[in-house]
């Protein structure tokens, strides 16, 4: 896990932030893990406290974060829902075990409320999704924010948070201390790495670009058609 500067042939990081390649994975597959695994595990499990049998909703389900979150939730015995913006992306979420919701055609609030409400939501959209998330949460549900693609501001009714005992929280990785990141790394090696080595959780890779073509990788990401992680290949021997 790096605090930045990853578009390089060589980097340094605290030893406690480096993890072994899980057995059965290539270096290419392992490269898709660190940022995604740290983010998902620390927010879904350590902060969000997802439990077996709970209803879990992740927005952006076909992204690198989303595909990892679906698999982690399923591996922990939770029921997963995921929003995505196309039939192809919804199909990818479904293959991973989630009930897919095409947000262009369906209302996730209505669907989750019919199912009993979301016990935990992982959101990277923000904006008007914040108030909608609160509406679709089960009593004592948790909302964890990790990004604000639609903006960080929203008008919400705090009475709902009080009367239904909701928990709204969030985090980002970069500003956390080396000690905090090391604690996440230990959890990953102890609890997530065995799931990966057993084949229960696998990184989903969309495409790979040479480091010299990093700009093309950004165009791929900005095109919004990718599913899973986009990788940069540093050297031919990777």
PDB file of C-alpha atoms in Angstrom:
ATOM      1  CA  UNK A   1       0.000   0.000   0.000  1.00  0.00           C
ATOM      2  CA  UNK A   2       1.413   3.374  -1.040  1.00  0.00           C
ATOM      3  CA  UNK A   3       0.476   6.899   0.034  1.00  0.00           C
ATOM      4  CA  UNK A   4       1.028   7.968  -3.593  1.00  0.00           C
ATOM      5  CA  UNK A   5       3.749   7.902  -6.216  1.00  0.00           C
ATOM      6  CA  UNK A   6       2.830   4.478  -7.554  1.00  0.00           C
ATOM      7  CA  UNK A   7       3.413   5.317 -11.224  1.00  0.00           C
ATOM      8  CA  UNK A   8       7.080   4.375 -10.936  1.00  0.00           C
ATOM      9  CA  UNK A   9       9.491   1.494 -11.460  1.00  0.00           C
ATOM     10  CA  UNK A  10      10.592   1.500  -7.820  1.00  0.00           C
ATOM     11  CA  UNK A  11       8.881   2.703  -4.650  1.00  0.00           C
ATOM     12  CA  UNK A  12       9.343   2.410  -0.909  1.00  0.00           C
ATOM     13  CA  UNK A  13       6.778   1.852   1.812  1.00  0.00           C
ATOM     14  CA  UNK A  14       6.781   0.821   5.465  1.00  0.00           C
ATOM     15  CA  UNK A  15       7.454  -2.925   5.681  1.00  0.00           C
ATOM     16  CA  UNK A  16       4.223  -3.386   7.640  1.00  0.00           C
ATOM     17  CA  UNK A  17       2.253  -2.121   4.633  1.00  0.00           C
ATOM     18  CA  UNK A  18       3.624  -4.800   2.280  1.00  0.00           C
ATOM     19  CA  UNK A  19       1.883  -8.156   1.995  1.00  0.00           C
ATOM     20  CA  UNK A  20       2.954 -11.452   0.407  1.00  0.00           C
ATOM     21  CA  UNK A  21       1.439 -12.487  -2.886  1.00  0.00           C
ATOM     22  CA  UNK A  22      -1.414 -14.871  -1.988  1.00  0.00           C
ATOM     23  CA  UNK A  23      -0.754 -18.453  -3.004  1.00  0.00           C
ATOM     24  CA  UNK A  24      -2.220 -19.199  -6.421  1.00  0.00           C
ATOM     25  CA  UNK A  25      -2.148 -15.620  -7.695  1.00  0.00           C
ATOM     26  CA  UNK A  26       0.181 -14.167 -10.294  1.00  0.00           C
ATOM     27  CA  UNK A  27       2.007 -10.893  -9.703  1.00  0.00           C
ATOM     28  CA  UNK A  28      -0.461  -9.264 -12.129  1.00  0.00           C
ATOM     29  CA  UNK A  29      -3.468 -10.475 -10.128  1.00  0.00           C
ATOM     30  CA  UNK A  30      -1.845  -9.516  -6.839  1.00  0.00           C
ATOM     31  CA  UNK A  31      -1.265  -5.986  -8.131  1.00  0.00           C
ATOM     32  CA  UNK A  32      -5.041  -5.529  -8.174  1.00  0.00           C
ATOM     33  CA  UNK A  33      -5.315  -6.186  -4.437  1.00  0.00           C
ATOM     34  CA  UNK A  34      -3.639  -3.648  -2.115  1.00  0.00           C
ATOM     35  CA  UNK A  35      -5.596  -0.408  -2.490  1.00  0.00           C
ATOM     36  CA  UNK A  36      -8.859  -2.271  -3.069  1.00  0.00           C
ATOM     37  CA  UNK A  37      -8.430  -4.782  -0.265  1.00  0.00           C
ATOM     38  CA  UNK A  38      -7.322  -2.172   2.269  1.00  0.00           C
ATOM     39  CA  UNK A  39     -10.287   0.047   1.389  1.00  0.00           C
ATOM     40  CA  UNK A  40     -12.960  -2.642   1.351  1.00  0.00           C
ATOM     41  CA  UNK A  41     -11.866  -4.589   4.418  1.00  0.00           C
ATOM     42  CA  UNK A  42     -11.262  -1.545   6.609  1.00  0.00           C
ATOM     43  CA  UNK A  43     -14.636  -0.011   5.744  1.00  0.00           C
ATOM     44  CA  UNK A  44     -16.933  -3.005   5.291  1.00  0.00           C
ATOM     45  CA  UNK A  45     -15.561  -5.201   8.070  1.00  0.00           C
ATOM     46  CA  UNK A  46     -13.517  -3.132  10.512  1.00  0.00           C
ATOM     47  CA  UNK A  47     -15.572   0.079  10.385  1.00  0.00           C
ATOM     48  CA  UNK A  48     -18.917  -1.187   9.069  1.00  0.00           C
ATOM     49  CA  UNK A  49     -18.976  -4.371  11.142  1.00  0.00           C
ATOM     50  CA  UNK A  50     -20.746  -6.496   8.523  1.00  0.00           C
ATOM     51  CA  UNK A  51     -22.218  -9.661  10.044  1.00  0.00           C
ATOM     52  CA  UNK A  52     -23.481 -12.953   8.546  1.00  0.00           C
ATOM     53  CA  UNK A  53     -27.072 -12.737   7.360  1.00  0.00           C
ATOM     54  CA  UNK A  54     -27.086  -8.931   7.071  1.00  0.00           C
ATOM     55  CA  UNK A  55     -28.230  -7.059   3.983  1.00  0.00           C
ATOM     56  CA  UNK A  56     -25.332  -5.210   2.338  1.00  0.00           C
ATOM     57  CA  UNK A  57     -25.581  -2.617  -0.436  1.00  0.00           C
ATOM     58  CA  UNK A  58     -22.621  -1.302  -2.422  1.00  0.00           C
ATOM     59  CA  UNK A  59     -22.869   1.457  -5.004  1.00  0.00           C
ATOM     60  CA  UNK A  60     -20.601   1.215  -8.032  1.00  0.00           C
ATOM     61  CA  UNK A  61     -20.778  -2.553  -7.831  1.00  0.00           C
ATOM     62  CA  UNK A  62     -18.810  -3.203 -11.026  1.00  0.00           C
ATOM     63  CA  UNK A  63     -15.801  -1.114  -9.977  1.00  0.00           C
ATOM     64  CA  UNK A  64     -12.657  -2.557  -8.439  1.00  0.00           C
ATOM     65  CA  UNK A  65     -13.963  -1.606  -4.993  1.00  0.00           C
ATOM     66  CA  UNK A  66     -17.458  -2.852  -5.766  1.00  0.00           C
ATOM     67  CA  UNK A  67     -16.454  -6.256  -7.109  1.00  0.00           C
ATOM     68  CA  UNK A  68     -14.226  -6.823  -4.078  1.00  0.00           C
ATOM     69  CA  UNK A  69     -16.930  -5.663  -1.669  1.00  0.00           C
ATOM     70  CA  UNK A  70     -19.516  -8.024  -3.130  1.00  0.00           C
ATOM     71  CA  UNK A  71     -17.181 -10.999  -2.774  1.00  0.00           C
ATOM     72  CA  UNK A  72     -16.150 -10.101   0.772  1.00  0.00           C
ATOM     73  CA  UNK A  73     -19.772  -9.677   1.822  1.00  0.00           C
ATOM     74  CA  UNK A  74     -20.742 -13.024   0.332  1.00  0.00           C
ATOM     75  CA  UNK A  75     -17.720 -14.749   1.885  1.00  0.00           C
ATOM     76  CA  UNK A  76     -18.782 -13.422   5.300  1.00  0.00           C
ATOM     77  CA  UNK A  77     -22.298 -14.813   4.869  1.00  0.00           C
ATOM     78  CA  UNK A  78     -24.082 -11.542   4.127  1.00  0.00           C
ATOM     79  CA  UNK A  79     -26.654 -10.916   1.384  1.00  0.00           C
ATOM     80  CA  UNK A  80     -25.386  -8.447  -1.210  1.00  0.00           C
ATOM     81  CA  UNK A  81     -27.044  -5.866  -3.434  1.00  0.00           C
ATOM     82  CA  UNK A  82     -25.133  -3.702  -5.910  1.00  0.00           C
ATOM     83  CA  UNK A  83     -26.005  -0.756  -8.130  1.00  0.00           C
ATOM     84  CA  UNK A  84     -24.518  -0.377 -11.607  1.00  0.00           C
ATOM     85  CA  UNK A  85     -25.332   1.600 -14.740  1.00  0.00           C
ATOM     86  CA  UNK A  86     -25.628  -0.959 -17.552  1.00  0.00           C
ATOM     87  CA  UNK A  87     -26.877  -4.461 -18.247  1.00  0.00           C
ATOM     88  CA  UNK A  88     -23.286  -5.674 -18.704  1.00  0.00           C
ATOM     89  CA  UNK A  89     -22.168  -4.232 -15.380  1.00  0.00           C
ATOM     90  CA  UNK A  90     -25.232  -5.619 -13.607  1.00  0.00           C
ATOM     91  CA  UNK A  91     -24.482  -9.047 -15.061  1.00  0.00           C
ATOM     92  CA  UNK A  92     -20.938  -8.846 -13.658  1.00  0.00           C
ATOM     93  CA  UNK A  93     -22.325  -8.036 -10.204  1.00  0.00           C
ATOM     94  CA  UNK A  94     -24.792 -10.902 -10.449  1.00  0.00           C
ATOM     95  CA  UNK A  95     -22.029 -13.362 -11.357  1.00  0.00           C
ATOM     96  CA  UNK A  96     -20.251 -12.419  -8.135  1.00  0.00           C
ATOM     97  CA  UNK A  97     -23.359 -13.161  -6.076  1.00  0.00           C
ATOM     98  CA  UNK A  98     -25.094  -9.806  -5.725  1.00  0.00           C
ATOM     99  CA  UNK A  99     -28.649  -8.814  -6.533  1.00  0.00           C
ATOM    100  CA  UNK A 100     -27.905  -6.229  -9.216  1.00  0.00           C
ATOM    101  CA  UNK A 101     -29.841  -2.973  -9.521  1.00  0.00           C
ATOM    102  CA  UNK A 102     -29.585  -0.935 -12.720  1.00  0.00           C
ATOM    103  CA  UNK A 103     -29.804   2.554 -11.242  1.00  0.00           C
ATOM    104  CA  UNK A 104     -30.869   3.972 -14.623  1.00  0.00           C
ATOM    105  CA  UNK A 105     -33.995   1.808 -14.601  1.00  0.00           C
ATOM    106  CA  UNK A 106     -34.746   0.917 -10.960  1.00  0.00           C
ATOM    107  CA  UNK A 107     -34.930   2.701  -7.616  1.00  0.00           C
ATOM    108  CA  UNK A 108     -32.570   1.109  -5.103  1.00  0.00           C
ATOM    109  CA  UNK A 109     -34.450   2.730  -2.213  1.00  0.00           C
ATOM    110  CA  UNK A 110     -37.692   0.972  -3.118  1.00  0.00           C
ATOM    111  CA  UNK A 111     -36.012  -2.377  -3.711  1.00  0.00           C
ATOM    112  CA  UNK A 112     -33.988  -2.343  -0.479  1.00  0.00           C
ATOM    113  CA  UNK A 113     -36.940  -1.243   1.616  1.00  0.00           C
ATOM    114  CA  UNK A 114     -38.987  -4.114   0.200  1.00  0.00           C
ATOM    115  CA  UNK A 115     -36.176  -6.473   1.215  1.00  0.00           C
ATOM    116  CA  UNK A 116     -36.192  -5.135   4.784  1.00  0.00           C
ATOM    117  CA  UNK A 117     -33.689  -2.307   4.496  1.00  0.00           C
ATOM    118  CA  UNK A 118     -29.917  -2.256   4.205  1.00  0.00           C
ATOM    119  CA  UNK A 119     -27.980  -3.096   7.353  1.00  0.00           C
ATOM    120  CA  UNK A 120     -24.780  -1.723   5.812  1.00  0.00           C
ATOM    121  CA  UNK A 121     -24.178   0.521   2.800  1.00  0.00           C
ATOM    122  CA  UNK A 122     -20.801   1.245   1.206  1.00  0.00           C
ATOM    123  CA  UNK A 123     -21.119   4.415  -0.869  1.00  0.00           C
ATOM    124  CA  UNK A 124     -18.649   6.172  -3.124  1.00  0.00           C
ATOM    125  CA  UNK A 125     -21.246   8.348  -4.906  1.00  0.00           C
ATOM    126  CA  UNK A 126     -22.455  10.840  -2.314  1.00  0.00           C
ATOM    127  CA  UNK A 127     -24.569  13.779  -3.489  1.00  0.00           C
ATOM    128  CA  UNK A 128     -28.267  12.971  -3.506  1.00  0.00           C
ATOM    129  CA  UNK A 129     -27.436   9.321  -2.791  1.00  0.00           C
ATOM    130  CA  UNK A 130     -26.699  10.250   0.824  1.00  0.00           C
ATOM    131  CA  UNK A 131     -30.322  11.079   1.675  1.00  0.00           C
ATOM    132  CA  UNK A 132     -31.559   8.142  -0.403  1.00  0.00           C
ATOM    133  CA  UNK A 133     -29.202   5.804   1.436  1.00  0.00           C
ATOM    134  CA  UNK A 134     -30.655   6.889   4.754  1.00  0.00           C
ATOM    135  CA  UNK A 135     -34.172   6.244   3.483  1.00  0.00           C
ATOM    136  CA  UNK A 136     -33.359   2.659   2.518  1.00  0.00           C
ATOM    137  CA  UNK A 137     -31.452   1.687   5.667  1.00  0.00           C
ATOM    138  CA  UNK A 138     -32.814  -0.755   8.200  1.00  0.00           C
ATOM    139  CA  UNK A 139     -33.158   0.361  11.814  1.00  0.00           C
ATOM    140  CA  UNK A 140     -29.686   0.544  13.393  1.00  0.00           C
ATOM    141  CA  UNK A 141     -28.147   0.362   9.921  1.00  0.00           C
ATOM    142  CA  UNK A 142     -24.719   1.731   9.041  1.00  0.00           C
ATOM    143  CA  UNK A 143     -23.698   3.968   6.146  1.00  0.00           C
ATOM    144  CA  UNK A 144     -19.991   4.154   5.301  1.00  0.00           C
ATOM    145  CA  UNK A 145     -18.841   6.838   2.864  1.00  0.00           C
ATOM    146  CA  UNK A 146     -15.539   6.401   1.006  1.00  0.00           C
ATOM    147  CA  UNK A 147     -15.825   8.899  -1.875  1.00  0.00           C
ATOM    148  CA  UNK A 148     -18.065  11.623  -3.290  1.00  0.00           C
ATOM    149  CA  UNK A 149     -18.282  11.216  -7.063  1.00  0.00           C
ATOM    150  CA  UNK A 150     -21.489  13.282  -7.062  1.00  0.00           C
ATOM    151  CA  UNK A 151     -20.316  15.735  -4.415  1.00  0.00           C
ATOM    152  CA  UNK A 152     -19.889  15.799  -0.612  1.00  0.00           C
ATOM    153  CA  UNK A 153     -22.899  17.966   0.238  1.00  0.00           C
ATOM    154  CA  UNK A 154     -26.451  16.809   0.929  1.00  0.00           C
ATOM    155  CA  UNK A 155     -29.560  17.859   2.802  1.00  0.00           C
ATOM    156  CA  UNK A 156     -30.631  15.104   5.177  1.00  0.00           C
ATOM    157  CA  UNK A 157     -33.211  14.654   7.904  1.00  0.00           C
ATOM    158  CA  UNK A 158     -31.284  13.941  11.097  1.00  0.00           C
ATOM    159  CA  UNK A 159     -34.496  12.950  12.859  1.00  0.00           C
ATOM    160  CA  UNK A 160     -34.325   9.684  10.899  1.00  0.00           C
ATOM    161  CA  UNK A 161     -30.827   9.052  12.210  1.00  0.00           C
ATOM    162  CA  UNK A 162     -31.997   9.612  15.791  1.00  0.00           C
ATOM    163  CA  UNK A 163     -35.289   7.737  15.767  1.00  0.00           C
ATOM    164  CA  UNK A 164     -33.959   4.748  13.795  1.00  0.00           C
ATOM    165  CA  UNK A 165     -30.565   4.734  15.543  1.00  0.00           C
ATOM    166  CA  UNK A 166     -28.568   4.953  12.317  1.00  0.00           C
ATOM    167  CA  UNK A 167     -24.793   5.230  12.108  1.00  0.00           C
ATOM    168  CA  UNK A 168     -23.230   7.440   9.430  1.00  0.00           C
ATOM    169  CA  UNK A 169     -19.453   7.297   9.106  1.00  0.00           C
ATOM    170  CA  UNK A 170     -16.675   7.163   6.540  1.00  0.00           C
ATOM    171  CA  UNK A 171     -12.944   7.117   5.935  1.00  0.00           C
ATOM    172  CA  UNK A 172     -10.133   7.601   3.458  1.00  0.00           C
ATOM    173  CA  UNK A 173      -6.860   5.693   3.519  1.00  0.00           C
ATOM    174  CA  UNK A 174      -4.218   8.262   2.653  1.00  0.00           C
ATOM    175  CA  UNK A 175      -4.377  10.500   5.785  1.00  0.00           C
ATOM    176  CA  UNK A 176      -4.371   7.579   8.220  1.00  0.00           C
ATOM    177  CA  UNK A 177      -1.231   6.893  10.245  1.00  0.00           C
ATOM    178  CA  UNK A 178       1.318   4.237   9.346  1.00  0.00           C
ATOM    179  CA  UNK A 179       0.239   2.382  12.491  1.00  0.00           C
ATOM    180  CA  UNK A 180      -3.410   2.350  11.432  1.00  0.00           C
ATOM    181  CA  UNK A 181      -2.544   1.085   7.956  1.00  0.00           C
ATOM    182  CA  UNK A 182      -0.332  -1.615   9.461  1.00  0.00           C
ATOM    183  CA  UNK A 183      -3.269  -2.797  11.589  1.00  0.00           C
ATOM    184  CA  UNK A 184      -5.385  -3.117   8.434  1.00  0.00           C
ATOM    185  CA  UNK A 185      -2.589  -5.062   6.737  1.00  0.00           C
ATOM    186  CA  UNK A 186      -2.474  -7.553   9.605  1.00  0.00           C
ATOM    187  CA  UNK A 187      -6.231  -8.095   9.332  1.00  0.00           C
ATOM    188  CA  UNK A 188      -5.916  -8.665   5.603  1.00  0.00           C
ATOM    189  CA  UNK A 189      -3.200 -11.276   5.983  1.00  0.00           C
ATOM    190  CA  UNK A 190      -5.010 -13.045   8.815  1.00  0.00           C
ATOM    191  CA  UNK A 191      -8.562 -12.987   7.482  1.00  0.00           C
ATOM    192  CA  UNK A 192      -8.809 -11.971   3.817  1.00  0.00           C
ATOM    193  CA  UNK A 193      -5.705 -13.634   2.348  1.00  0.00           C
ATOM    194  CA  UNK A 194      -6.991 -17.141   3.299  1.00  0.00           C
ATOM    195  CA  UNK A 195     -10.245 -16.405   1.433  1.00  0.00           C
ATOM    196  CA  UNK A 196      -8.248 -15.338  -1.621  1.00  0.00           C
ATOM    197  CA  UNK A 197      -5.999 -18.403  -1.482  1.00  0.00           C
ATOM    198  CA  UNK A 198      -9.090 -20.617  -1.212  1.00  0.00           C
ATOM    199  CA  UNK A 199     -10.533 -19.005  -4.358  1.00  0.00           C
ATOM    200  CA  UNK A 200     -13.536 -17.559  -2.512  1.00  0.00           C
ATOM    201  CA  UNK A 201     -12.445 -13.994  -3.296  1.00  0.00           C
ATOM    202  CA  UNK A 202     -10.577 -13.091  -6.482  1.00  0.00           C
ATOM    203  CA  UNK A 203      -9.464  -9.749  -7.907  1.00  0.00           C
ATOM    204  CA  UNK A 204     -11.491  -8.756 -10.961  1.00  0.00           C
ATOM    205  CA  UNK A 205      -9.249  -7.253 -13.659  1.00  0.00           C
ATOM    206  CA  UNK A 206     -10.614  -5.235 -16.563  1.00  0.00           C
ATOM    207  CA  UNK A 207      -7.459  -4.482 -18.522  1.00  0.00           C
ATOM    208  CA  UNK A 208      -3.697  -3.861 -18.345  1.00  0.00           C
ATOM    209  CA  UNK A 209      -1.724  -1.008 -19.894  1.00  0.00           C
ATOM    210  CA  UNK A 210       2.054  -0.447 -20.133  1.00  0.00           C
ATOM    211  CA  UNK A 211       3.264   2.220 -17.722  1.00  0.00           C
ATOM    212  CA  UNK A 212       4.209   4.407 -20.698  1.00  0.00           C
ATOM    213  CA  UNK A 213       0.537   4.385 -21.741  1.00  0.00           C
ATOM    214  CA  UNK A 214      -0.844   5.516 -18.383  1.00  0.00           C
ATOM    215  CA  UNK A 215      -2.873   8.222 -20.101  1.00  0.00           C
ATOM    216  CA  UNK A 216      -4.728   5.534 -22.055  1.00  0.00           C
ATOM    217  CA  UNK A 217      -5.561   3.735 -18.828  1.00  0.00           C
ATOM    218  CA  UNK A 218      -7.121   6.951 -17.549  1.00  0.00           C
ATOM    219  CA  UNK A 219      -9.157   7.272 -20.717  1.00  0.00           C
ATOM    220  CA  UNK A 220     -10.379   3.717 -20.169  1.00  0.00           C
ATOM    221  CA  UNK A 221     -11.432   4.587 -16.629  1.00  0.00           C
ATOM    222  CA  UNK A 222     -13.070   7.865 -17.614  1.00  0.00           C
ATOM    223  CA  UNK A 223     -15.064   6.061 -20.307  1.00  0.00           C
ATOM    224  CA  UNK A 224     -17.072   4.350 -17.549  1.00  0.00           C
ATOM    225  CA  UNK A 225     -17.269   1.040 -19.426  1.00  0.00           C
ATOM    226  CA  UNK A 226     -14.653  -0.868 -17.436  1.00  0.00           C
ATOM    227  CA  UNK A 227     -15.481  -3.656 -14.993  1.00  0.00           C
ATOM    228  CA  UNK A 228     -12.996  -4.303 -12.198  1.00  0.00           C
ATOM    229  CA  UNK A 229      -9.454  -3.013 -11.842  1.00  0.00           C
ATOM    230  CA  UNK A 230      -7.320  -1.323 -14.478  1.00  0.00           C
ATOM    231  CA  UNK A 231      -3.615  -2.138 -14.083  1.00  0.00           C
ATOM    232  CA  UNK A 232      -0.366  -0.559 -15.181  1.00  0.00           C
ATOM    233  CA  UNK A 233       2.438  -2.950 -16.177  1.00  0.00           C
ATOM    234  CA  UNK A 234       5.821  -1.617 -15.098  1.00  0.00           C
ATOM    235  CA  UNK A 235       8.121  -4.074 -16.859  1.00  0.00           C
ATOM    236  CA  UNK A 236       7.856  -6.964 -19.308  1.00  0.00           C
ATOM    237  CA  UNK A 237       8.790  -9.539 -16.664  1.00  0.00           C
ATOM    238  CA  UNK A 238       5.663  -8.633 -14.644  1.00  0.00           C
TER     239      UNK A 238
END
